[in-house]
């Protein structure tokens, strides 16, 4: 990743509020991104509308994941290489990436998760944390490794679950936190300010 401005692919399957937060930061000039691309596996995902609004190219993957994971991985690598993608941001992407894809883009794929990992990894993290009764939860940005939600943690932000707070209010607070945190961390990644030692990530 030697160029000053990088090419970023955002993978998303749903609403796309994080995608839009990233795009806004690109437009504002905060993120050094020359080209942004959306990769999605859901034809009707709202994120596609958001991409249209900002005239961002979106690539729709086959809705039925191919059984041959290796073939799928090579195809995906080829798409990203032909678009000269430097880094990948997962933002609500609901498919597990093939191991060889993760290896190919080692330490160039990040994900945002709506809890303080390693607590509440996996789906429905916000409601599981709420129903469990924890008093603090939050958002985590981490590098993607072969194990889902287990890669080296880059940054975390705490959201307090205050007395009387509803689940929907908590969801709003976490999303607001994510929309601030994710562009900040992408900025560090794209400017090559992250150093990994074993699984500890340091900002340089
Ligand atoms: C976010 O909460 C993110 O942490 C999780 O999926 C959700 C995506 O939300 N991985 P949106 O589609 O960006 O609104």
Short mmCIF file of C-alpha atoms and ligand atoms in Angstrom, two decimals:
data_model
loop_
_atom_site.label_atom_id
_atom_site.label_comp_id
_atom_site.label_asym_id
_atom_site.label_seq_id
_atom_site.Cartn_x
_atom_site.Cartn_y
_atom_site.Cartn_z
CA UNK A 1 0.00 0.00 0.00
CA UNK A 2 2.53 2.60 -1.10
CA UNK A 3 0.29 5.17 -2.83
CA UNK A 4 -1.01 8.05 -0.72
CA UNK A 5 -4.58 7.49 -1.86
CA UNK A 6 -5.86 3.94 -1.64
CA UNK A 7 -8.66 1.94 -3.18
CA UNK A 8 -11.13 0.61 -0.65
CA UNK A 9 -13.75 -2.13 -1.00
CA UNK A 10 -16.57 -2.12 1.53
CA UNK A 11 -18.43 -5.42 1.95
CA UNK A 12 -21.99 -5.10 3.26
CA UNK A 13 -25.18 -7.16 3.19
CA UNK A 14 -27.80 -4.95 4.78
CA UNK A 15 -28.72 -1.44 5.78
CA UNK A 16 -25.34 0.13 5.10
CA UNK A 17 -25.24 2.95 7.64
CA UNK A 18 -21.54 2.23 8.26
CA UNK A 19 -20.93 2.17 4.52
CA UNK A 20 -22.51 5.62 4.25
CA UNK A 21 -20.52 6.95 7.21
CA UNK A 22 -17.32 5.81 5.45
CA UNK A 23 -18.37 7.32 2.13
CA UNK A 24 -19.14 10.67 3.80
CA UNK A 25 -15.66 10.72 5.30
CA UNK A 26 -14.16 10.00 1.87
CA UNK A 27 -16.17 12.87 0.35
CA UNK A 28 -15.05 15.17 3.15
CA UNK A 29 -11.45 14.30 2.34
CA UNK A 30 -10.83 12.74 5.76
CA UNK A 31 -10.13 9.30 4.30
CA UNK A 32 -7.36 9.02 1.69
CA UNK A 33 -9.41 6.97 -0.75
CA UNK A 34 -9.13 7.34 -4.51
CA UNK A 35 -11.78 4.73 -5.30
CA UNK A 36 -14.44 3.12 -3.15
CA UNK A 37 -16.31 0.03 -4.21
CA UNK A 38 -19.26 -1.76 -2.64
CA UNK A 39 -19.37 -5.55 -2.63
CA UNK A 40 -22.65 -7.09 -1.59
CA UNK A 41 -24.28 -10.49 -1.62
CA UNK A 42 -27.87 -9.23 -1.29
CA UNK A 43 -29.71 -7.92 -4.32
CA UNK A 44 -32.25 -5.94 -2.32
CA UNK A 45 -29.97 -4.68 0.43
CA UNK A 46 -30.59 -1.02 1.25
CA UNK A 47 -26.84 -0.44 1.08
CA UNK A 48 -27.11 -0.68 -2.71
CA UNK A 49 -29.42 2.35 -2.73
CA UNK A 50 -26.90 4.25 -0.64
CA UNK A 51 -24.16 3.34 -3.14
CA UNK A 52 -26.35 4.60 -5.99
CA UNK A 53 -26.94 7.87 -4.16
CA UNK A 54 -23.19 8.50 -4.01
CA UNK A 55 -22.55 7.02 -7.47
CA UNK A 56 -20.38 4.29 -6.08
CA UNK A 57 -19.96 1.15 -8.11
CA UNK A 58 -21.48 -1.88 -6.48
CA UNK A 59 -20.72 -5.46 -7.35
CA UNK A 60 -23.36 -8.04 -6.57
CA UNK A 61 -22.07 -11.50 -5.74
CA UNK A 62 -24.10 -14.64 -6.46
CA UNK A 63 -26.91 -14.79 -3.93
CA UNK A 64 -26.33 -18.50 -3.40
CA UNK A 65 -22.79 -18.98 -2.14
CA UNK A 66 -20.92 -21.40 -4.33
CA UNK A 67 -20.16 -24.73 -2.62
CA UNK A 68 -16.63 -24.64 -3.96
CA UNK A 69 -15.12 -22.18 -1.47
CA UNK A 70 -11.76 -22.09 -3.20
CA UNK A 71 -13.30 -21.17 -6.55
CA UNK A 72 -15.37 -18.49 -4.85
CA UNK A 73 -12.29 -17.15 -3.11
CA UNK A 74 -10.23 -16.96 -6.29
CA UNK A 75 -13.06 -15.19 -8.11
CA UNK A 76 -13.34 -12.64 -5.33
CA UNK A 77 -9.58 -12.10 -5.27
CA UNK A 78 -9.65 -11.59 -9.01
CA UNK A 79 -12.44 -9.00 -8.78
CA UNK A 80 -10.57 -7.04 -6.12
CA UNK A 81 -7.22 -7.30 -7.87
CA UNK A 82 -8.69 -6.14 -11.16
CA UNK A 83 -10.16 -3.13 -9.32
CA UNK A 84 -6.73 -2.59 -7.70
CA UNK A 85 -8.19 -2.74 -4.20
CA UNK A 86 -5.72 -2.05 -1.40
CA UNK A 87 -7.91 -2.63 1.65
CA UNK A 88 -11.25 -4.16 2.60
CA UNK A 89 -13.72 -2.96 5.24
CA UNK A 90 -16.47 -5.34 6.31
CA UNK A 91 -19.56 -3.46 7.40
CA UNK A 92 -22.39 -5.83 8.21
CA UNK A 93 -21.28 -8.45 5.69
CA UNK A 94 -23.08 -11.65 6.60
CA UNK A 95 -20.94 -14.21 4.78
CA UNK A 96 -17.83 -15.85 6.12
CA UNK A 97 -14.85 -15.03 3.92
CA UNK A 98 -12.90 -18.01 2.56
CA UNK A 99 -9.58 -18.64 4.34
CA UNK A 100 -7.49 -18.16 1.20
CA UNK A 101 -9.13 -14.76 0.61
CA UNK A 102 -8.30 -13.69 4.16
CA UNK A 103 -4.72 -14.90 3.66
CA UNK A 104 -4.37 -13.04 0.36
CA UNK A 105 -5.40 -9.75 1.99
CA UNK A 106 -3.69 -10.45 5.32
CA UNK A 107 -3.89 -7.43 7.65
CA UNK A 108 -5.70 -5.49 4.95
CA UNK A 109 -9.23 -6.60 5.94
CA UNK A 110 -10.96 -5.05 8.93
CA UNK A 111 -14.38 -5.56 10.47
CA UNK A 112 -16.61 -3.64 12.84
CA UNK A 113 -18.56 -5.52 15.46
CA UNK A 114 -21.25 -4.09 17.77
CA UNK A 115 -19.90 -5.34 21.11
CA UNK A 116 -16.72 -5.29 23.14
CA UNK A 117 -15.07 -8.40 21.73
CA UNK A 118 -14.39 -11.12 22.73
CA UNK A 119 -17.74 -10.73 24.49
CA UNK A 120 -20.82 -11.31 22.36
CA UNK A 121 -19.10 -12.40 19.17
CA UNK A 122 -21.46 -13.56 16.43
CA UNK A 123 -24.94 -12.48 15.46
CA UNK A 124 -27.38 -10.27 17.42
CA UNK A 125 -24.55 -8.97 19.61
CA UNK A 126 -26.39 -5.85 20.78
CA UNK A 127 -29.53 -7.60 22.01
CA UNK A 128 -27.56 -10.47 23.53
CA UNK A 129 -25.46 -8.01 25.53
CA UNK A 130 -28.60 -6.07 26.55
CA UNK A 131 -30.50 -9.20 27.62
CA UNK A 132 -27.47 -10.55 29.47
CA UNK A 133 -27.58 -7.43 31.60
CA UNK A 134 -24.04 -6.13 31.08
CA UNK A 135 -23.60 -2.51 32.12
CA UNK A 136 -21.14 -1.61 29.41
CA UNK A 137 -20.93 -2.74 25.82
CA UNK A 138 -19.76 -0.94 22.69
CA UNK A 139 -18.06 -1.40 19.36
CA UNK A 140 -14.86 -3.09 18.23
CA UNK A 141 -12.81 -2.74 15.05
CA UNK A 142 -10.50 -5.65 14.40
CA UNK A 143 -8.42 -7.26 11.72
CA UNK A 144 -10.14 -10.18 10.06
CA UNK A 145 -8.60 -13.58 10.64
CA UNK A 146 -9.85 -17.06 9.80
CA UNK A 147 -11.94 -17.29 12.96
CA UNK A 148 -15.03 -15.11 12.91
CA UNK A 149 -14.80 -12.02 15.21
CA UNK A 150 -11.48 -13.25 16.65
CA UNK A 151 -8.84 -11.27 14.75
CA UNK A 152 -6.44 -8.79 16.45
CA UNK A 153 -8.34 -5.91 18.03
CA UNK A 154 -7.45 -2.45 16.75
CA UNK A 155 -9.80 -0.25 18.76
CA UNK A 156 -12.83 -0.36 21.02
CA UNK A 157 -15.30 2.23 22.23
CA UNK A 158 -17.48 1.79 25.27
CA UNK A 159 -21.22 2.48 25.37
CA UNK A 160 -22.75 2.49 28.81
CA UNK A 161 -26.12 0.81 29.29
CA UNK A 162 -27.69 3.30 31.62
CA UNK A 163 -30.60 2.58 33.95
CA UNK A 164 -33.87 2.47 32.04
CA UNK A 165 -32.22 2.48 28.62
CA UNK A 166 -34.24 0.65 25.98
CA UNK A 167 -32.77 -1.80 23.49
CA UNK A 168 -33.58 0.51 20.58
CA UNK A 169 -31.83 3.44 22.29
CA UNK A 170 -28.80 1.22 22.88
CA UNK A 171 -28.79 0.19 19.22
CA UNK A 172 -28.85 3.85 18.18
CA UNK A 173 -25.99 4.70 20.55
CA UNK A 174 -23.86 1.82 19.30
CA UNK A 175 -24.43 2.71 15.66
CA UNK A 176 -23.57 6.35 16.36
CA UNK A 177 -20.38 5.18 18.04
CA UNK A 178 -19.56 2.90 15.10
CA UNK A 179 -20.03 5.68 12.57
CA UNK A 180 -17.39 7.75 14.37
CA UNK A 181 -15.00 4.91 15.19
CA UNK A 182 -14.83 3.07 11.87
CA UNK A 183 -13.63 5.99 9.70
CA UNK A 184 -11.04 6.89 12.37
CA UNK A 185 -9.58 3.40 12.26
CA UNK A 186 -9.76 3.16 8.48
CA UNK A 187 -7.80 6.39 8.38
CA UNK A 188 -5.05 4.76 10.47
CA UNK A 189 -5.10 1.60 8.34
CA UNK A 190 -4.94 3.44 5.02
CA UNK A 191 -2.18 5.72 6.30
CA UNK A 192 -0.26 2.64 7.48
CA UNK A 193 -0.28 3.67 11.11
CA UNK A 194 -1.06 0.23 12.52
CA UNK A 195 1.62 -2.17 13.70
CA UNK A 196 0.87 -5.76 14.72
CA UNK A 197 3.01 -7.67 17.17
CA UNK A 198 1.70 -11.17 17.85
CA UNK A 199 -1.93 -10.21 18.20
CA UNK A 200 -1.41 -6.82 19.79
CA UNK A 201 -2.09 -3.87 17.55
CA UNK A 202 -0.28 -0.63 18.17
CA UNK A 203 -0.88 2.76 16.63
CA UNK A 204 2.39 4.25 15.39
C1 LIG B 1 -23.16 -2.96 12.49
O1 LIG B 1 -23.72 -2.91 13.77
C2 LIG B 1 -21.83 -3.66 12.49
O2 LIG B 1 -21.17 -3.55 13.71
C3 LIG B 1 -22.22 -5.11 12.26
O3 LIG B 1 -23.30 -5.05 11.38
C4 LIG B 1 -23.99 -3.83 11.55
C5 LIG B 1 -24.15 -3.21 10.19
O4 LIG B 1 -24.99 -2.09 10.24
N1 LIG B 1 -21.10 -5.87 11.78
P1 LIG B 1 -25.13 -1.16 8.95
O5 LIG B 1 -25.57 -2.08 7.82
O6 LIG B 1 -23.80 -0.56 8.69
O7 LIG B 1 -26.18 -0.15 9.28
#
